[in-house]
């Protein structure tokens, strides 16, 4: 409902209404809202209730700062755990991302780009890291960093090359630089007054989240 825009930022979420709508107990709704809160989608205001989070540039940039560290760690751990099949899958995703971007299919490109980064975290096999990245994953659905597709492809493939060569220091450095470049692109949008937080999530992803 939130990702699809059915309820807007600032809207109050009433547990009884949600329980009736989905045909579940209020305890299930309460647990679900706690999960959404940990992911940044909702926030609790003392004595007032639960509300859909208000999103702004500051919060998004903070998420990118955290993402830089965690995805750098994910790339480092991939050196130990990634199989040849994993690397082929990621390389194929990188090529598809580049083609979709060149064809102007931004929504599909964004979905696959999020999939690329989520897969590196999964491949790292660190369950704590996987849980931590969920806390900013939804914020990544707020915006696309407009960057040259040549640069994005080159950076993705360079990360994979470092992983394949089993060079954890280089893999981490490159992964962090990749996230920094995305953050800087968003900062440029903000400086130019062209930034507006809005969901860019594909409808199928709304069901997954």
Short mmCIF file of N, CA and C in Angstrom, two decimals, residues 100-207:
data_model
loop_
_atom_site.label_atom_id
_atom_site.label_comp_id
_atom_site.label_asym_id
_atom_site.label_seq_id
_atom_site.Cartn_x
_atom_site.Cartn_y
_atom_site.Cartn_z
N UNK A 100 19.22 -1.69 -20.56
CA UNK A 100 17.94 -1.06 -20.22
C UNK A 100 18.10 0.45 -20.04
N UNK A 101 19.21 0.85 -19.43
CA UNK A 101 19.46 2.27 -19.25
C UNK A 101 19.61 2.99 -20.57
N UNK A 102 20.32 2.39 -21.50
CA UNK A 102 20.51 3.00 -22.82
C UNK A 102 19.19 3.08 -23.60
N UNK A 103 18.32 2.09 -23.36
CA UNK A 103 17.03 2.07 -24.06
C UNK A 103 15.99 2.97 -23.41
N UNK A 104 16.38 3.63 -22.31
CA UNK A 104 15.45 4.52 -21.63
C UNK A 104 14.40 3.81 -20.79
N UNK A 105 14.63 2.54 -20.49
CA UNK A 105 13.67 1.76 -19.68
C UNK A 105 14.09 1.85 -18.22
N UNK A 106 13.90 3.05 -17.67
CA UNK A 106 14.46 3.38 -16.36
C UNK A 106 13.88 2.54 -15.24
N UNK A 107 12.58 2.25 -15.30
CA UNK A 107 11.96 1.49 -14.22
C UNK A 107 12.53 0.08 -14.13
N UNK A 108 12.66 -0.58 -15.28
CA UNK A 108 13.23 -1.93 -15.30
C UNK A 108 14.70 -1.90 -14.91
N UNK A 109 15.41 -0.89 -15.38
CA UNK A 109 16.83 -0.76 -15.03
C UNK A 109 16.99 -0.62 -13.52
N UNK A 110 16.17 0.23 -12.90
CA UNK A 110 16.26 0.42 -11.46
C UNK A 110 15.99 -0.85 -10.69
N UNK A 111 15.00 -1.61 -11.16
CA UNK A 111 14.68 -2.86 -10.48
C UNK A 111 15.85 -3.83 -10.53
N UNK A 112 16.48 -3.96 -11.71
CA UNK A 112 17.61 -4.89 -11.84
C UNK A 112 18.84 -4.38 -11.10
N UNK A 113 19.01 -3.06 -11.04
CA UNK A 113 20.15 -2.52 -10.30
C UNK A 113 20.01 -2.85 -8.82
N UNK A 114 18.78 -2.70 -8.28
CA UNK A 114 18.56 -3.08 -6.88
C UNK A 114 18.79 -4.58 -6.68
N UNK A 115 18.40 -5.36 -7.69
CA UNK A 115 18.61 -6.81 -7.60
C UNK A 115 20.09 -7.15 -7.59
N UNK A 116 20.87 -6.45 -8.42
CA UNK A 116 22.32 -6.67 -8.47
C UNK A 116 22.94 -6.48 -7.08
N UNK A 117 22.61 -5.37 -6.45
CA UNK A 117 23.21 -5.07 -5.15
C UNK A 117 22.68 -5.99 -4.05
N UNK A 118 21.40 -6.34 -4.14
CA UNK A 118 20.85 -7.27 -3.15
C UNK A 118 21.50 -8.64 -3.26
N UNK A 119 21.82 -9.06 -4.47
CA UNK A 119 22.45 -10.37 -4.66
C UNK A 119 23.85 -10.42 -4.06
N UNK A 120 24.59 -9.32 -4.17
CA UNK A 120 25.93 -9.34 -3.56
C UNK A 120 25.83 -9.52 -2.06
N UNK A 121 24.82 -8.91 -1.46
CA UNK A 121 24.62 -9.07 -0.01
C UNK A 121 24.22 -10.51 0.31
N UNK A 122 23.34 -11.09 -0.49
CA UNK A 122 22.93 -12.48 -0.27
C UNK A 122 24.11 -13.43 -0.42
N UNK A 123 24.91 -13.19 -1.44
CA UNK A 123 26.06 -14.06 -1.71
C UNK A 123 27.09 -13.99 -0.59
N UNK A 124 27.14 -12.86 0.12
CA UNK A 124 28.10 -12.71 1.22
C UNK A 124 27.86 -13.72 2.32
N UNK A 125 26.62 -14.24 2.41
CA UNK A 125 26.23 -15.26 3.39
C UNK A 125 26.31 -14.77 4.84
N UNK A 126 26.27 -13.45 5.01
CA UNK A 126 26.27 -12.89 6.36
C UNK A 126 24.85 -12.47 6.69
N UNK A 127 24.20 -13.22 7.56
CA UNK A 127 22.79 -12.97 7.86
C UNK A 127 22.56 -11.65 8.56
N UNK A 128 23.51 -11.22 9.38
CA UNK A 128 23.39 -9.92 10.06
C UNK A 128 23.46 -8.80 9.03
N UNK A 129 24.38 -8.94 8.09
CA UNK A 129 24.52 -7.94 7.03
C UNK A 129 23.24 -7.86 6.20
N UNK A 130 22.68 -9.03 5.91
CA UNK A 130 21.44 -9.07 5.14
C UNK A 130 20.33 -8.31 5.86
N UNK A 131 20.23 -8.51 7.15
CA UNK A 131 19.20 -7.83 7.94
C UNK A 131 19.45 -6.33 7.98
N UNK A 132 20.69 -5.93 8.13
CA UNK A 132 21.01 -4.50 8.21
C UNK A 132 20.71 -3.77 6.91
N UNK A 133 20.98 -4.42 5.79
CA UNK A 133 20.74 -3.75 4.51
C UNK A 133 19.24 -3.55 4.25
N UNK A 134 18.41 -4.37 4.89
CA UNK A 134 16.97 -4.18 4.73
C UNK A 134 16.53 -2.83 5.27
N UNK A 135 17.30 -2.29 6.24
CA UNK A 135 16.91 -1.03 6.87
C UNK A 135 17.01 0.15 5.92
N UNK A 136 17.80 0.04 4.84
CA UNK A 136 17.88 1.15 3.89
C UNK A 136 17.39 0.75 2.50
N UNK A 137 17.05 -0.53 2.29
CA UNK A 137 16.66 -0.96 0.96
C UNK A 137 15.47 -0.17 0.43
N UNK A 138 14.48 0.06 1.29
CA UNK A 138 13.30 0.78 0.82
C UNK A 138 13.63 2.22 0.47
N UNK A 139 14.60 2.82 1.16
CA UNK A 139 14.95 4.19 0.83
C UNK A 139 15.58 4.28 -0.55
N UNK A 140 16.23 3.20 -0.98
CA UNK A 140 16.80 3.16 -2.32
C UNK A 140 15.74 3.17 -3.40
N UNK A 141 14.49 2.90 -3.03
CA UNK A 141 13.39 2.92 -3.99
C UNK A 141 12.83 4.32 -4.17
N UNK A 142 13.39 5.30 -3.49
CA UNK A 142 12.87 6.66 -3.55
C UNK A 142 13.40 7.44 -4.74
N UNK A 143 14.52 7.05 -5.28
CA UNK A 143 15.18 7.90 -6.26
C UNK A 143 16.11 7.08 -7.13
N UNK A 144 16.34 7.56 -8.32
CA UNK A 144 17.37 6.98 -9.17
C UNK A 144 18.49 8.01 -9.31
N UNK A 145 19.71 7.54 -9.18
CA UNK A 145 20.85 8.43 -9.39
C UNK A 145 21.15 8.44 -10.89
N UNK A 146 20.93 9.58 -11.52
CA UNK A 146 21.16 9.68 -12.96
C UNK A 146 22.65 9.75 -13.23
N UNK A 147 23.19 8.64 -13.78
CA UNK A 147 24.62 8.56 -14.06
C UNK A 147 24.82 7.96 -15.44
N UNK A 148 25.95 8.25 -16.09
CA UNK A 148 26.23 7.66 -17.40
C UNK A 148 26.27 6.14 -17.30
N UNK A 149 25.57 5.47 -18.22
CA UNK A 149 25.49 4.02 -18.14
C UNK A 149 26.84 3.35 -18.37
N UNK A 150 27.72 3.97 -19.13
CA UNK A 150 29.07 3.43 -19.31
C UNK A 150 29.80 3.33 -17.97
N UNK A 151 29.65 4.37 -17.17
CA UNK A 151 30.31 4.39 -15.86
C UNK A 151 29.74 3.31 -14.95
N UNK A 152 28.41 3.18 -14.94
CA UNK A 152 27.76 2.20 -14.07
C UNK A 152 28.21 0.79 -14.44
N UNK A 153 28.21 0.48 -15.75
CA UNK A 153 28.63 -0.85 -16.19
C UNK A 153 30.09 -1.10 -15.85
N UNK A 154 30.93 -0.13 -16.11
CA UNK A 154 32.36 -0.30 -15.82
C UNK A 154 32.59 -0.56 -14.33
N UNK A 155 31.88 0.16 -13.47
CA UNK A 155 32.05 -0.01 -12.03
C UNK A 155 31.54 -1.38 -11.57
N UNK A 156 30.37 -1.77 -12.08
CA UNK A 156 29.84 -3.09 -11.72
C UNK A 156 30.82 -4.20 -12.11
N UNK A 157 31.32 -4.15 -13.34
CA UNK A 157 32.22 -5.20 -13.82
C UNK A 157 33.56 -5.17 -13.08
N UNK A 158 34.02 -3.97 -12.70
CA UNK A 158 35.28 -3.88 -11.95
C UNK A 158 35.14 -4.54 -10.57
N UNK A 159 33.99 -4.34 -9.93
CA UNK A 159 33.75 -4.99 -8.64
C UNK A 159 33.78 -6.51 -8.81
N UNK A 160 33.09 -7.00 -9.84
CA UNK A 160 33.05 -8.44 -10.08
C UNK A 160 34.42 -9.00 -10.41
N UNK A 161 35.21 -8.23 -11.15
CA UNK A 161 36.57 -8.67 -11.48
C UNK A 161 37.42 -8.81 -10.22
N UNK A 162 37.30 -7.87 -9.30
CA UNK A 162 38.07 -7.94 -8.05
C UNK A 162 37.62 -9.14 -7.22
N UNK A 163 36.31 -9.42 -7.22
CA UNK A 163 35.81 -10.59 -6.49
C UNK A 163 36.35 -11.87 -7.12
N UNK A 164 36.32 -11.93 -8.44
CA UNK A 164 36.81 -13.14 -9.13
C UNK A 164 38.29 -13.35 -8.89
N UNK A 165 39.06 -12.26 -8.77
CA UNK A 165 40.50 -12.37 -8.50
C UNK A 165 40.78 -12.59 -7.01
N UNK A 166 39.72 -12.66 -6.22
CA UNK A 166 39.85 -12.87 -4.77
C UNK A 166 40.72 -11.78 -4.14
N UNK A 167 40.36 -10.52 -4.46
CA UNK A 167 41.07 -9.37 -3.91
C UNK A 167 40.07 -8.59 -3.04
N UNK A 168 39.91 -8.99 -1.79
CA UNK A 168 38.87 -8.37 -0.95
C UNK A 168 39.07 -6.88 -0.72
N UNK A 169 40.32 -6.43 -0.58
CA UNK A 169 40.54 -5.00 -0.36
C UNK A 169 40.06 -4.19 -1.56
N UNK A 170 40.40 -4.66 -2.75
CA UNK A 170 40.00 -3.95 -3.96
C UNK A 170 38.50 -4.03 -4.18
N UNK A 171 37.92 -5.19 -3.93
CA UNK A 171 36.47 -5.35 -4.10
C UNK A 171 35.72 -4.39 -3.18
N UNK A 172 36.16 -4.28 -1.94
CA UNK A 172 35.50 -3.37 -0.99
C UNK A 172 35.68 -1.92 -1.42
N UNK A 173 36.89 -1.57 -1.83
CA UNK A 173 37.15 -0.19 -2.25
C UNK A 173 36.27 0.20 -3.43
N UNK A 174 36.20 -0.67 -4.42
CA UNK A 174 35.42 -0.37 -5.62
C UNK A 174 33.92 -0.30 -5.32
N UNK A 175 33.45 -1.20 -4.46
CA UNK A 175 32.03 -1.18 -4.11
C UNK A 175 31.67 0.11 -3.37
N UNK A 176 32.54 0.53 -2.49
CA UNK A 176 32.29 1.76 -1.75
C UNK A 176 32.32 2.97 -2.69
N UNK A 177 33.27 2.99 -3.61
CA UNK A 177 33.35 4.10 -4.55
C UNK A 177 32.12 4.16 -5.44
N UNK A 178 31.59 3.00 -5.78
CA UNK A 178 30.38 2.93 -6.61
C UNK A 178 29.20 3.58 -5.89
N UNK A 179 29.04 3.29 -4.62
CA UNK A 179 27.94 3.89 -3.84
C UNK A 179 28.17 5.39 -3.65
N UNK A 180 29.42 5.77 -3.41
CA UNK A 180 29.73 7.19 -3.26
C UNK A 180 29.36 7.96 -4.53
N UNK A 181 29.66 7.38 -5.69
CA UNK A 181 29.33 8.05 -6.96
C UNK A 181 27.83 8.26 -7.09
N UNK A 182 27.05 7.26 -6.67
CA UNK A 182 25.60 7.40 -6.71
C UNK A 182 25.13 8.50 -5.76
N UNK A 183 25.72 8.52 -4.56
CA UNK A 183 25.33 9.55 -3.59
C UNK A 183 25.67 10.94 -4.12
N UNK A 184 26.83 11.07 -4.73
CA UNK A 184 27.23 12.37 -5.26
C UNK A 184 26.31 12.83 -6.39
N UNK A 185 25.81 11.87 -7.17
CA UNK A 185 24.87 12.22 -8.25
C UNK A 185 23.57 12.76 -7.65
N UNK A 186 23.14 12.14 -6.55
CA UNK A 186 21.92 12.62 -5.89
C UNK A 186 22.17 13.99 -5.26
N UNK A 187 23.34 14.18 -4.66
CA UNK A 187 23.68 15.48 -4.09
C UNK A 187 23.66 16.57 -5.16
N UNK A 188 24.11 16.21 -6.37
CA UNK A 188 24.09 17.18 -7.47
C UNK A 188 22.65 17.53 -7.85
N UNK A 189 21.77 16.51 -7.85
CA UNK A 189 20.35 16.78 -8.12
C UNK A 189 19.77 17.74 -7.08
N UNK A 190 20.14 17.51 -5.82
CA UNK A 190 19.64 18.36 -4.74
C UNK A 190 20.14 19.79 -4.92
N UNK A 191 21.44 19.94 -5.23
CA UNK A 191 22.03 21.28 -5.38
C UNK A 191 21.39 22.04 -6.54
N UNK A 192 20.97 21.30 -7.56
CA UNK A 192 20.35 21.94 -8.73
C UNK A 192 18.86 22.15 -8.54
N UNK A 193 18.35 21.70 -7.39
CA UNK A 193 16.92 21.87 -7.13
C UNK A 193 16.03 20.90 -7.87
N UNK A 194 16.63 19.82 -8.36
CA UNK A 194 15.86 18.86 -9.15
C UNK A 194 15.52 17.58 -8.42
N UNK A 195 15.65 17.60 -7.09
CA UNK A 195 15.40 16.38 -6.34
C UNK A 195 14.03 16.40 -5.69
N UNK A 196 13.28 15.33 -5.91
CA UNK A 196 11.98 15.18 -5.25
C UNK A 196 11.82 13.72 -4.85
N UNK A 197 11.85 13.40 -3.54
CA UNK A 197 11.70 12.01 -3.13
C UNK A 197 10.35 11.45 -3.59
N UNK A 198 10.38 10.36 -4.31
CA UNK A 198 9.14 9.69 -4.72
C UNK A 198 9.48 8.24 -5.03
N UNK A 199 8.52 7.38 -4.80
CA UNK A 199 8.76 5.96 -5.03
C UNK A 199 9.02 5.70 -6.51
N UNK A 200 10.08 4.95 -6.79
CA UNK A 200 10.37 4.52 -8.15
C UNK A 200 10.26 3.00 -8.24
N UNK A 201 9.65 2.40 -7.23
CA UNK A 201 9.57 0.95 -7.14
C UNK A 201 8.60 0.42 -8.19
N UNK A 202 8.95 -0.74 -8.77
CA UNK A 202 8.08 -1.44 -9.70
C UNK A 202 6.97 -2.10 -8.92
N UNK A 203 5.80 -2.25 -9.53
CA UNK A 203 4.64 -2.79 -8.83
C UNK A 203 4.92 -4.17 -8.24
N UNK A 204 5.67 -5.01 -8.97
CA UNK A 204 5.97 -6.36 -8.46
C UNK A 204 6.84 -6.30 -7.23
N UNK A 205 7.71 -5.29 -7.13
CA UNK A 205 8.56 -5.15 -5.96
C UNK A 205 7.75 -4.75 -4.74
N UNK A 206 6.69 -4.01 -4.95
CA UNK A 206 5.86 -3.61 -3.81
C UNK A 206 5.33 -4.84 -3.10
N UNK A 207 5.00 -5.86 -3.86
CA UNK A 207 4.54 -7.10 -3.24
C UNK A 207 5.64 -7.82 -2.50
#
